[in-house]
Every structure is written in C-alpha cells, then in structure tokens.
Amino acid sequence: MTTRLLINGRARDVDVEPHRTLLEVLRDTLGIFDAKEGCNEGVCGACTVLLDGRPVSSCLVLAVATRGKPITTVRGLERDGDLHPLQDAFLRHGAVQCGFCTPGMLLTAYAFVEAHPHPDRAAIREALEGNLCRCTGYTKIVDAVEDYARNRCG
Amino acid sequence: MQPFEYAAPASVDEALALLARHGADAKVLAGGQSLVPLLNYRLARPRFVVDVNDLPLDEIRVDAGRVRLGALVRHSTLAASAVVARECPLLTEAAALIGNVRVRSLGTVGGSLAHADPAAELPLAMVALDARFELRSARGSRTVEVRDFFSGYLTTVLRPDELLTSVDAPPTRGAGTAVEEFSRRPGDFALVAVAAIVTIDRQGRVENARVAIGGIDGVPRRIPAVENALRGEPPATDRIARAAELARAEVTPQSDALASGEYRTLLAGVLTKRALARAVSRAMAVPA
Ligand SMILES: Cc1cc2nc3c(=O)[nH]c(=O)nc-3n(C[C@H](O)[C@H](O)[C@H](O)COP(=O)(O)OP(=O)(O)OC[C@H]3O[C@@H](n4cnc5c(N)ncnc54)[C@H](O)[C@@H]3O)c2cc1C
Ligand code: FES
Ligand code: FES
C-alpha cells in the first residue's frame, strides 16, 4: 500500500504493508534511526515520536494509520542545522549518557513545555514518567528541561 | 505481527458493513494501545483490521441531561475537557490516571471500555456512574446498561460485528467524586482502584454513596455493603473508616504475579477509605 508519510516536514511516499508499525517503517524501510526500539509495548518511551504534535509510541502505531499526519522525530527539532535550545540544555546539563532514551526524552519534554510553558519540577517529572532512562538517574534530565523552560520564556 | 488486510472507512455505515462482512475475522482498531501490543505479540491475529479513527465519533456533549462521549474521544481529550471537569469530574480524574502520556494521546474511551481490563480506570468510572452504552451494527442499534456490558475478564457483550459508538452518564453536579488507585510503578495498570461518588443532604448526612472497585474480580463492580453503611450517616472520619473496612470483607481477590490476594484485600480497604474521604470533602465543599 503506497502511503504518504510526512516526516519532519518532508513528504515520503512509501510502500508499506498494513501490519508494519511506524517504528519498523522508520528504521527498517527508511533508515531513520531517530526512534529506538526498547520494549515494543508502549512502556519505555525510546520509540517516541510526535504525531500531530503529540507524543506517541511509534511501536504501537500502524504506519499506514499515520498517512498524511505530521510526524516529528528528534531530528525535526533541529533549527537550521543547529541544535534546538532544549537539546543544548541537555548537553550543558549532562542529561545524556548512553543516549538511548534521549530522542524520546527530548520529544516528550518539548511537547510538554509547548503545552505547559511554566512547569515546576514535579510537573516535569510527572510529564516524563513514561520515558525510562537507565543511566542518568533523571535528575540532570529534569534540570535540563527546567532550565530550558525558564530561559525559553525570557 | 501477522499480515492482515486494512481499511479505514470514512463513515460509520461503511465500518459496520465491513464488520458485518468479516465478522470474527475482523478487529476494530481505535487508539491501538491495547490492540497493537496484542498484534506485536501475535496474541491477536485478525485477517482484517477496520481502522475507525476517521469516523466522526469524537464528540463530547451534554444532551438530555447526560454527558455523552463519542467512542473515539481520546484519554488526553477527556482529561482536558472543561465540560467534563464541570459535569463529571470523576471522568477527568480517571482519564488522567491512565498509563503514560503516549497512551493518553491515542487511547480512546471506546477502546478502553471494549477492551475491558479489570483494573482499567474508565470501566471502573462507568460502573460507579451507572453509564449506558450505545452499540451499533449493520443489523441495528441497542442500548446496554453498564451492569450488563462487562461480562468477564477482558470480555463484554459486544458482538464481532458491533461497534461501540458512544457512552453516556448522568452528570454528578452536587456530588463529590474521587478515584484512588495503587500501582507499583507510575504508568502501570493499577493493582486495585476505587471510585466513589457521595452526596450530602441538608442535615449534613450522607444522602447517597456509590462505590466501585476494580482490579479484584474479572469486572469492576459496586460494593453495596459499603454504600449502605454510609447512607443516612454523618460522614465523620471514623464512620468512613468503618465503612471502608467492610470493603475488605466483600472481596476475595486471587493472587497473581503482581500481588497476593491478601495484599489486594488490604488495598481494597485503604483505597476505599481514601476515595470516600476525598469524595466526602468535595461533597461538603459543594455550594448548597
Ligand atoms: C504502556 C501502557 C500502559 C497502559 N496503562 C493503562 C492504565 O493504567 N489504565 C488503563 O485503563 N489503560 C491502560 N492502557 C490501555 C489503554 O488505556 C488503551 O488505550 C485502552 O485500553 C484501549 O483503547 P484503544 O483506543 O487504544 O483501543 P484499541 O487498542 O484500538 O482496541 C482495544 C480493543 O477494543 C476493540 N475496540 C476498540 N474500539 C472499539 C469500538 N469503538 N467498538 C468496538 N470495539 C472496539 C478493539 O477491537 C480491541 O479489541 C495502557 C496501555 C499501554 C500500552
Ligand atoms: S519501544 Fe515503544 S515504548 Fe518502548
Ligand atoms: S542516557 Fe542511557 S538510557 Fe538514558
């Protein structure tokens, strides 16, 4: 089934079998490795992408069902080849260790701060509840998101 | 995942025709947050998937004195709805407790009710609220009361060719409502969850109490013994505690990999007390 996927603002017509998840099509068909496969059951958040601006588990979405809807992977956060300020905050705070959780953390945090521009730490922790990190212990991730949200609003 | 044929009909009638044609070989796909894991594990192997996401069933409205939710209302939409927060805040609270943010982005009211997990928040809330379900098939439509809808662990009276199109419940204005649950990790299904709806009369006594519990049996259910113990009584802390103790005697949960039956029994008492205490204090805060 030829399906039009809108990935990071670019339309791609892809031949997709209906039983393929978006995660499989991104990685195996298109070679886009921004979304990671962790649990394949919606728990870990490593495969997070934004669909219509909202975080979803790409392991639990059929690729055909996303036809015509904007998909954002972590690379979609870049601004003219520069890191997004949120990515920059992750770097400065040491919020990245192995990096496996990072694309999902970034996209989830980005969508959260768009919807809640003045979050406190507790709200940030709660927003990231569904994204597991095995390395950082979360503190530096929360620091980075807090810093980004604060500076974003001036 | 096993291969299947896929269709995304644009109208309810088309969807119903597809379900009538494919019957038990077909599966409805709504938010996919329960179905796609089952497909990934090949626990579900439909030949045909009917994606209902293009159907116009995502409306929330108040009509004929009932709060009506289309089957495709997302958990995140339900949690954020101002109308629902005003008319039926139990649903707001229940929706916000579901899974993680990604599950709430896509998961739907209809999908949660049709999937009928015994620990799920929305089935529990619907039991407490005395909700009504609208089911449609190519053969016609029927209305089913919540007490007749859930028929056992992960099963409902939905037939293979039927679509749940909407659910409606009476508003709870004037009542205090609360949901309490316990899960081992944030985002997990609850081990036990309790919903309470309390109204207080002019004398400051409990006029009516409705208490429902999930995670104990195959389907969520009311606990009449607790409700009856409160009715007509002043809602003092010790009375709430005593009524909540009755919940423990009313349940005989099984042990499983997640928790022992004994622990679930303990949770039944603790969560009933917390839910009632919160519902009562909210009911007292309602302007007379
Ligand atoms: C990691 C994770 C954690 C979760 N945690 C929770 C939790 O804490 N609490 C909770 O309640 N749920 C939880 N869920 C499940 C979630 O709420 C699902 O969204 C919900 O159970 C199913 O809704 P859906 O729209 O995704 O349905 P789908 O997955 O699309 O469908 C589920 C079933 O219902 C049928 N169906 C769907 N819509 C209809 C309809 N309109 N008419 C007839 N049949 C229909 C489908 O055929 C399928 O059998 C979790 C899910 C995940 C992945
Ligand atoms: S791989 Fe999708 S949530 Fe874990
Ligand atoms: S940095 Fe390694 S999992 Fe988060």
Coordinates of C-alpha atoms and ligand atoms in Angstrom, one line a residue:
Chain A
M1 CA 0.0 0.0 0.0
T2 CA 1.6 3.3 -1.1
T3 CA 1.4 5.6 1.9
R4 CA 2.4 9.2 2.2
L5 CA 4.3 9.8 5.4
L6 CA 5.1 13.4 6.5
I7 CA 8.3 13.1 8.4
N8 CA 9.9 16.3 9.7
G9 CA 8.1 18.4 7.1
R10 CA 9.1 16.2 4.2
A11 CA 6.6 14.0 2.3
R12 CA 7.8 10.5 1.6
D13 CA 5.7 8.0 -0.4
V14 CA 6.5 4.7 1.0
D15 CA 5.3 1.2 0.1
V16 CA 4.0 0.0 3.5
E17 CA 2.5 -3.3 4.4
P18 CA -0.5 -2.6 6.8
H19 CA 0.9 -4.8 9.6
R20 CA 4.1 -2.7 9.9
T21 CA 4.4 -0.3 12.8
L22 CA 5.7 3.2 12.3
L23 CA 8.8 2.3 14.2
E24 CA 9.6 -0.6 11.8
V25 CA 9.0 1.6 8.8
L26 CA 11.1 4.4 10.1
R27 CA 14.0 2.2 11.0
D28 CA 13.9 -0.8 8.6
T29 CA 12.3 0.8 5.5
L30 CA 13.5 4.4 5.6
G31 CA 16.8 4.0 7.6
I32 CA 15.7 6.7 10.1
F33 CA 17.1 5.6 13.4
D34 CA 16.0 8.5 15.5
A35 CA 13.4 6.4 17.2
K36 CA 14.8 3.5 19.2
E37 CA 13.2 0.1 19.9
G38 CA 13.2 -0.7 23.6
C39 CA 10.2 -2.7 24.8
N40 CA 7.9 -2.7 21.8
E41 CA 4.9 -2.5 24.1
G42 CA 4.4 1.2 24.9
V43 CA 6.2 1.3 28.2
C44 CA 9.8 2.7 27.8
G45 CA 9.4 5.7 25.5
A46 CA 12.5 5.1 23.5
C47 CA 10.4 5.0 20.3
T48 CA 8.6 8.3 21.0
V49 CA 7.8 10.5 18.0
L50 CA 5.3 13.4 17.8
L51 CA 2.2 12.6 15.7
D52 CA 0.2 15.8 15.1
G53 CA 2.4 17.4 17.8
R54 CA 1.6 14.8 20.5
P55 CA 3.9 12.2 21.8
V56 CA 3.1 8.6 20.7
S57 CA 4.8 5.3 20.9
S58 CA 5.8 4.5 17.3
C59 CA 6.0 0.8 18.3
L60 CA 2.2 1.0 18.9
V61 CA 1.1 2.8 15.8
L62 CA 0.5 1.2 12.4
A63 CA 2.5 3.2 9.8
V64 CA -0.5 3.2 7.4
A65 CA -2.6 4.8 10.0
T66 CA -0.3 7.9 10.1
R67 CA -0.9 8.7 6.4
G68 CA -1.0 12.5 5.9
K69 CA -0.3 13.4 9.5
P70 CA 2.8 15.3 10.5
I71 CA 5.4 13.1 12.3
T72 CA 8.3 14.7 14.1
T73 CA 11.4 12.7 15.1
V74 CA 14.2 14.1 17.2
R75 CA 15.9 15.4 14.0
G76 CA 12.9 17.6 13.4
L77 CA 13.8 19.6 16.5
E78 CA 17.0 21.0 14.8
R79 CA 16.9 24.6 13.7
D80 CA 18.8 25.4 10.5
G81 CA 21.3 22.7 11.3
D82 CA 21.8 23.9 14.9
L83 CA 20.7 22.1 18.0
H84 CA 17.3 23.1 19.4
P85 CA 17.7 25.0 22.7
L86 CA 16.3 22.0 24.6
Q87 CA 19.0 19.8 23.0
D88 CA 21.5 22.3 24.0
A89 CA 20.2 22.3 27.6
F90 CA 20.6 18.5 27.7
L91 CA 24.2 18.8 26.6
R92 CA 25.1 21.6 29.1
H93 CA 23.5 19.7 32.0
G94 CA 25.0 16.3 31.2
A95 CA 21.5 14.9 30.7
V96 CA 22.8 12.4 28.1
Q97 CA 24.8 9.4 28.9
C98 CA 24.3 6.4 26.5
G99 CA 21.7 8.4 24.6
F100 CA 19.3 5.6 24.0
C101 CA 16.4 7.3 25.9
T102 CA 17.4 10.8 24.7
P103 CA 15.3 11.2 21.5
G104 CA 12.2 10.2 23.4
M105 CA 13.0 12.4 26.4
L106 CA 13.6 15.4 24.1
L107 CA 10.4 15.0 22.1
T108 CA 8.3 14.3 25.2
A109 CA 9.8 17.3 27.1
Y110 CA 9.5 19.5 24.0
A111 CA 5.7 18.7 23.6
F112 CA 5.2 19.1 27.3
V113 CA 6.8 22.6 27.5
E114 CA 4.9 23.7 24.4
A115 CA 1.7 22.9 26.3
H116 CA 2.8 23.9 29.8
P117 CA 5.3 26.8 29.4
H118 CA 5.8 27.4 33.2
P119 CA 6.2 23.9 34.7
D120 CA 7.6 23.2 38.1
R121 CA 10.0 20.3 38.8
A122 CA 7.2 18.0 40.0
A123 CA 5.2 18.6 36.8
I124 CA 8.3 17.9 34.7
R125 CA 9.0 14.6 36.5
E126 CA 5.4 13.6 36.0
A127 CA 5.5 14.5 32.3
L128 CA 8.5 12.3 31.8
E129 CA 7.1 9.4 33.9
G130 CA 6.6 7.3 30.8
N131 CA 10.2 7.7 29.5
L132 CA 12.7 5.3 31.1
C133 CA 16.4 6.2 31.4
R134 CA 18.7 3.5 32.7
C135 CA 21.8 5.8 33.0
T136 CA 21.3 9.3 34.3
G137 CA 19.0 8.9 37.3
Y138 CA 16.8 11.5 35.8
T139 CA 18.0 14.5 37.9
K140 CA 20.0 16.1 35.1
I141 CA 17.3 15.5 32.6
V142 CA 14.8 17.3 34.9
D143 CA 17.5 20.1 35.4
A144 CA 17.8 20.5 31.7
V145 CA 14.1 20.7 31.0
E146 CA 13.7 23.2 33.8
D147 CA 16.5 25.4 32.6
Y148 CA 15.1 25.3 29.0
A149 CA 11.6 26.1 30.1
R150 CA 12.8 29.0 32.2
N151 CA 15.0 30.6 29.6
R152 CA 12.6 30.0 26.8
C153 CA 10.2 32.4 28.4
G154 CA 12.8 35.0 28.9
Chain B
M1 CA 2.9 -9.2 13.5
Q2 CA 0.9 -11.4 11.2
P3 CA -0.1 -9.7 7.9
F4 CA -3.7 -8.5 7.6
E5 CA -5.9 -6.5 5.3
Y6 CA -6.6 -3.0 6.4
A7 CA -9.4 -0.5 5.7
A8 CA -10.1 2.9 7.2
P9 CA -13.7 3.7 6.4
A10 CA -14.9 7.3 6.5
S11 CA -18.4 6.6 7.7
V12 CA -20.0 4.5 10.5
D13 CA -22.2 2.7 8.0
E14 CA -19.2 1.6 5.9
A15 CA -17.4 0.4 9.0
L16 CA -20.5 -1.6 10.1
A17 CA -20.7 -3.1 6.6
L18 CA -17.1 -4.2 6.8
L19 CA -17.6 -5.7 10.3
A20 CA -20.8 -7.5 9.1
R21 CA -18.8 -8.9 6.1
H22 CA -15.7 -10.1 8.1
G23 CA -17.3 -10.9 11.4
A24 CA -14.9 -12.7 13.8
D25 CA -12.0 -12.4 11.3
A26 CA -12.0 -8.6 11.8
K27 CA -10.8 -6.4 14.6
V28 CA -11.7 -2.8 15.2
L29 CA -8.6 -0.5 15.6
A30 CA -9.2 2.6 17.7
G31 CA -6.2 4.0 19.6
G32 CA -4.3 0.8 19.2
Q33 CA -2.9 1.0 22.7
S34 CA -4.2 -2.4 23.7
L35 CA -4.7 -4.0 20.2
V36 CA -1.2 -3.2 18.8
P37 CA 0.7 -4.8 21.7
L38 CA -1.5 -7.9 21.2
L39 CA -0.7 -7.8 17.4
N40 CA 3.0 -7.4 18.2
Y41 CA 2.9 -10.5 20.3
R42 CA 0.7 -12.3 17.8
L43 CA -1.8 -12.8 20.6
A44 CA -4.4 -11.3 18.2
R45 CA -4.2 -12.5 14.6
P46 CA -7.1 -10.8 12.8
R47 CA -7.3 -11.2 9.0
F48 CA -8.9 -7.8 8.6
V49 CA -8.4 -4.6 10.6
V50 CA -11.0 -1.9 10.5
D51 CA -9.4 1.4 11.5
V52 CA -12.2 3.5 12.9
N53 CA -10.1 6.7 13.5
D54 CA -11.7 8.6 10.6
L55 CA -15.2 8.1 11.9
P56 CA -16.9 11.2 13.4
L57 CA -17.2 9.7 16.9
D58 CA -15.0 12.0 18.9
E59 CA -17.6 14.5 20.2
I60 CA -18.2 15.3 23.9
R61 CA -21.5 16.9 24.7
V62 CA -24.2 17.3 27.3
D63 CA -27.6 16.3 26.0
A64 CA -30.9 15.3 27.6
G65 CA -29.2 15.7 31.0
R66 CA -26.5 13.2 30.2
V67 CA -22.8 13.6 29.5
R68 CA -22.2 11.8 26.2
L69 CA -18.8 10.8 25.0
G70 CA -18.2 9.5 21.5
A71 CA -16.2 6.2 21.4
L72 CA -13.2 7.9 19.8
V73 CA -12.7 10.6 22.5
R74 CA -9.0 10.2 23.4
H75 CA -8.0 9.8 27.1
S76 CA -6.0 13.1 26.8
T77 CA -9.0 15.0 25.4
L78 CA -11.2 13.6 28.2
A79 CA -8.7 14.6 30.8
A80 CA -8.5 18.2 29.4
S81 CA -12.3 18.8 28.7
A82 CA -13.8 21.7 30.6
V83 CA -17.3 20.4 30.1
V84 CA -16.3 17.0 31.6
A85 CA -14.5 18.7 34.5
R86 CA -17.6 20.6 35.3
E87 CA -20.3 17.9 34.8
C88 CA -18.5 14.7 35.6
P89 CA -15.1 15.3 37.2
L90 CA -14.7 11.6 38.1
L91 CA -14.0 11.1 34.4
T92 CA -11.4 13.8 34.4
E93 CA -9.6 12.2 37.3
A94 CA -9.9 8.7 35.9
A95 CA -8.6 9.7 32.4
A96 CA -5.6 11.5 33.9
L97 CA -4.6 8.3 35.7
I98 CA -4.4 6.1 32.6
G99 CA -1.0 4.8 31.5
N100 CA 1.6 7.3 30.3
V101 CA 1.3 10.4 28.2
R102 CA 1.7 8.4 24.9
V103 CA -1.1 6.0 25.9
R104 CA -3.3 9.0 26.6
S105 CA -2.5 10.7 23.3
L106 CA -4.0 7.9 21.3
G107 CA -6.1 5.6 23.6
T108 CA -9.8 6.1 23.3
V109 CA -12.8 5.8 25.6
G110 CA -14.4 3.2 23.4
G111 CA -11.3 1.2 23.2
S112 CA -10.8 1.1 26.9
L113 CA -14.4 0.0 27.5
A114 CA -14.4 -2.6 24.8
H115 CA -11.0 -4.0 25.9
A116 CA -12.5 -4.3 29.5
D117 CA -9.3 -4.7 31.5
P118 CA -10.5 -5.4 35.1
A119 CA -8.1 -2.7 36.5
A120 CA -8.7 0.0 33.9
E121 CA -9.9 3.3 35.2
L122 CA -12.7 4.1 32.7
P123 CA -14.7 0.9 33.1
L124 CA -14.5 1.5 36.8
A125 CA -15.7 5.0 36.5
M126 CA -18.6 3.9 34.2
V127 CA -19.7 1.3 36.8
A128 CA -19.7 4.0 39.5
L129 CA -21.5 6.4 37.3
D130 CA -24.2 4.0 36.0
A131 CA -23.3 4.7 32.5
R132 CA -25.1 3.5 29.3
F133 CA -23.5 2.2 26.2
E134 CA -24.7 2.7 22.6
L135 CA -23.8 -0.3 20.3
R136 CA -24.4 -0.3 16.6
S137 CA -24.2 -3.0 13.9
A138 CA -25.5 -3.3 10.4
R139 CA -28.5 -5.0 12.0
G140 CA -29.4 -2.0 14.1
S141 CA -28.5 -0.4 17.4
R142 CA -29.1 -1.2 21.1
T143 CA -28.5 0.5 24.4
V144 CA -26.8 -1.5 27.1
E145 CA -26.6 -0.6 30.8
V146 CA -23.2 -0.8 32.4
R147 CA -24.2 -3.7 34.7
D148 CA -24.9 -5.8 31.5
F149 CA -22.0 -4.6 29.4
F150 CA -18.9 -6.2 31.1
S151 CA -19.3 -10.0 31.1
G152 CA -16.0 -11.2 32.4
Y153 CA -12.2 -10.8 32.3
L154 CA -11.5 -8.8 29.0
T155 CA -14.9 -9.6 27.7
T156 CA -18.1 -7.6 27.0
V157 CA -21.4 -8.2 25.3
L158 CA -20.1 -6.6 22.1
R159 CA -20.6 -8.9 19.2
P160 CA -17.9 -9.2 16.5
D161 CA -20.0 -7.1 14.1
E162 CA -20.8 -4.4 16.6
L163 CA -19.2 -1.1 17.2
L164 CA -19.4 0.8 20.5
T165 CA -20.3 4.3 19.3
S166 CA -20.9 6.3 22.5
V167 CA -21.3 6.1 26.2
D168 CA -23.3 8.4 28.4
A169 CA -23.6 9.0 32.1
P170 CA -25.6 11.3 34.3
P171 CA -23.7 14.4 35.5
T172 CA -22.6 14.4 39.1
R173 CA -23.1 18.1 39.9
G174 CA -23.7 18.5 43.6
A175 CA -21.9 15.3 44.4
G176 CA -18.3 14.8 45.5
T177 CA -16.3 12.3 43.5
A178 CA -12.8 10.7 43.7
V179 CA -10.7 7.9 42.3
E180 CA -7.9 6.3 44.3
E181 CA -5.6 3.6 42.9
F182 CA -2.3 2.0 43.7
S183 CA 0.2 0.8 41.1
R184 CA 3.8 -0.4 41.7
R185 CA 5.2 2.0 39.1
P186 CA 3.8 5.1 37.6
G187 CA 2.1 4.3 34.3
D188 CA 1.4 0.7 35.2
F189 CA -2.2 -0.6 35.4
A190 CA -3.5 -0.3 39.0
L191 CA -3.3 -3.3 41.3
V192 CA -6.6 -2.1 42.8
A193 CA -8.6 1.1 42.0
V194 CA -11.7 2.5 43.8
A195 CA -14.1 5.2 42.6
A196 CA -16.5 7.0 45.0
I197 CA -19.5 9.3 44.4
V198 CA -21.0 10.9 47.5
T199 CA -23.9 13.3 48.0
I200 CA -24.6 15.1 51.4
D201 CA -28.1 16.2 52.4
R202 CA -29.1 19.4 54.1
Q203 CA -28.7 17.8 57.6
G204 CA -25.1 17.1 56.6
R205 CA -25.7 13.4 56.4
V206 CA -24.7 11.1 53.5
E207 CA -27.7 11.1 51.2
N208 CA -26.2 8.6 48.7
A209 CA -22.9 6.9 48.2
R210 CA -21.7 4.9 45.2
V211 CA -18.5 2.9 45.5
A212 CA -17.0 0.8 42.8
I213 CA -13.8 -1.3 42.8
G214 CA -11.6 -2.6 40.1
G215 CA -8.6 -5.0 40.0
I216 CA -10.3 -7.5 42.2
D217 CA -12.6 -9.6 40.0
G218 CA -12.9 -10.1 36.3
V219 CA -15.0 -7.0 36.0
P220 CA -15.2 -3.8 38.1
R221 CA -18.2 -3.8 40.4
R222 CA -20.1 -1.8 43.1
I223 CA -19.7 -2.6 46.8
P224 CA -23.2 -2.2 48.2
A225 CA -22.3 -3.1 51.7
V226 CA -20.1 0.0 52.0
E227 CA -22.7 2.2 50.3
N228 CA -25.4 1.0 52.6
A229 CA -23.3 1.5 55.7
L230 CA -22.8 5.2 54.9
R231 CA -26.3 6.2 53.7
G232 CA -28.1 8.4 56.3
E233 CA -25.0 8.7 58.4
P234 CA -22.9 11.7 59.2
P235 CA -19.7 11.4 57.2
A236 CA -17.3 11.5 60.2
T237 CA -13.8 10.1 59.7
D238 CA -14.4 7.1 62.0
R239 CA -17.6 6.2 60.2
I240 CA -15.9 6.4 56.8
A241 CA -13.1 4.2 58.2
R242 CA -15.6 1.6 59.5
A243 CA -17.5 1.6 56.2
A244 CA -14.2 1.2 54.3
E245 CA -13.3 -1.8 56.4
L246 CA -16.4 -3.5 55.1
A247 CA -14.8 -3.4 51.6
R248 CA -12.2 -5.9 52.8
A249 CA -14.8 -8.4 53.8
E250 CA -16.6 -8.0 50.4
V251 CA -13.7 -9.0 48.2
T252 CA -11.8 -12.3 47.7
P253 CA -9.2 -11.4 45.1
Q254 CA -6.9 -14.0 43.6
S255 CA -3.1 -13.9 43.9
D256 CA -1.2 -13.3 40.7
A257 CA 2.3 -12.4 39.6
L258 CA 1.8 -8.8 40.6
A259 CA 0.3 -9.1 44.0
S260 CA -1.1 -11.6 46.5
G261 CA -4.8 -11.7 47.1
E262 CA -4.1 -10.7 50.7
Y263 CA -2.4 -7.5 49.6
R264 CA -5.1 -6.7 47.2
T265 CA -7.6 -7.1 50.1
L266 CA -5.6 -4.7 52.2
L267 CA -5.6 -2.2 49.3
A268 CA -9.4 -2.5 48.9
G269 CA -9.8 -1.2 52.5
V270 CA -7.2 1.6 52.3
L271 CA -8.2 2.9 48.8
T272 CA -11.9 2.8 49.7
K273 CA -11.2 4.9 52.8
R274 CA -9.1 7.4 50.8
A275 CA -11.6 7.6 48.0
L276 CA -14.6 8.1 50.3
A277 CA -12.7 10.7 52.4
R278 CA -11.9 12.8 49.3
A279 CA -15.3 12.4 47.8
V280 CA -16.9 13.5 51.1
S281 CA -14.8 16.6 51.5
R282 CA -15.5 17.6 47.9
A283 CA -19.3 17.0 48.5
M284 CA -19.1 19.2 51.6
A285 CA -17.5 21.9 49.5
V286 CA -20.3 22.0 47.0
P287 CA -22.4 25.1 47.5
A288 CA -25.9 24.2 48.7
Ligands
LIG1 C1 2.1 1.0 28.5 C2 0.6 1.0 28.6 C3 0.0 1.3 29.8 C4 -1.4 1.4 29.9 N1 -1.9 1.7 31.2 C5 -3.2 1.7 31.3 C6 -3.8 2.1 32.6 O1 -3.1 2.4 33.5 N2 -5.2 2.2 32.6 C7 -6.0 1.9 31.6 O2 -7.2 1.9 31.7 N3 -5.5 1.5 30.4 C8 -4.1 1.5 30.2 N4 -3.6 1.1 29.0 C9 -4.5 0.8 27.9 C10 -5.1 2.0 27.2 O3 -6.0 2.7 28.1 C11 -5.8 1.6 25.9 O4 -5.9 2.8 25.2 C12 -7.2 1.1 26.0 O5 -7.3 0.0 26.9 C13 -7.7 0.7 24.6 O6 -8.1 1.8 23.9 P1 -7.6 2.0 22.4 O7 -8.4 3.1 21.9 O8 -6.2 2.1 22.4 O9 -8.2 0.6 21.8 P2 -7.5 -0.4 20.8 O10 -6.2 -0.9 21.3 O11 -7.6 0.1 19.4 O12 -8.6 -1.6 20.9 C14 -8.8 -2.3 22.1 C15 -9.9 -3.4 21.8 O13 -11.1 -2.8 21.8 C16 -11.7 -3.0 20.5 N5 -12.4 -1.7 20.2 C17 -11.8 -0.5 20.2 N6 -12.7 0.4 19.9 C18 -13.9 -0.2 19.7 C19 -15.2 0.3 19.4 N7 -15.5 1.6 19.3 N8 -16.2 -0.6 19.3 C20 -15.9 -2.0 19.5 N9 -14.7 -2.4 19.8 C21 -13.7 -1.6 19.9 C22 -10.6 -3.4 19.6 O14 -11.1 -4.3 18.6 C23 -9.7 -4.2 20.5 O15 -10.2 -5.5 20.7 C24 -2.2 1.1 28.8 C25 -1.6 0.8 27.6 C26 -0.3 0.8 27.5 C27 0.3 0.4 26.1
FES2 S1 9.7 0.6 22.2 FE1 7.9 1.8 22.0 S2 7.6 2.4 24.1 FE2 9.3 1.0 24.3
FES3 S1 21.1 8.1 28.8 FE1 21.2 5.9 28.7 S2 19.1 5.4 28.9 FE2 19.0 7.5 29.3

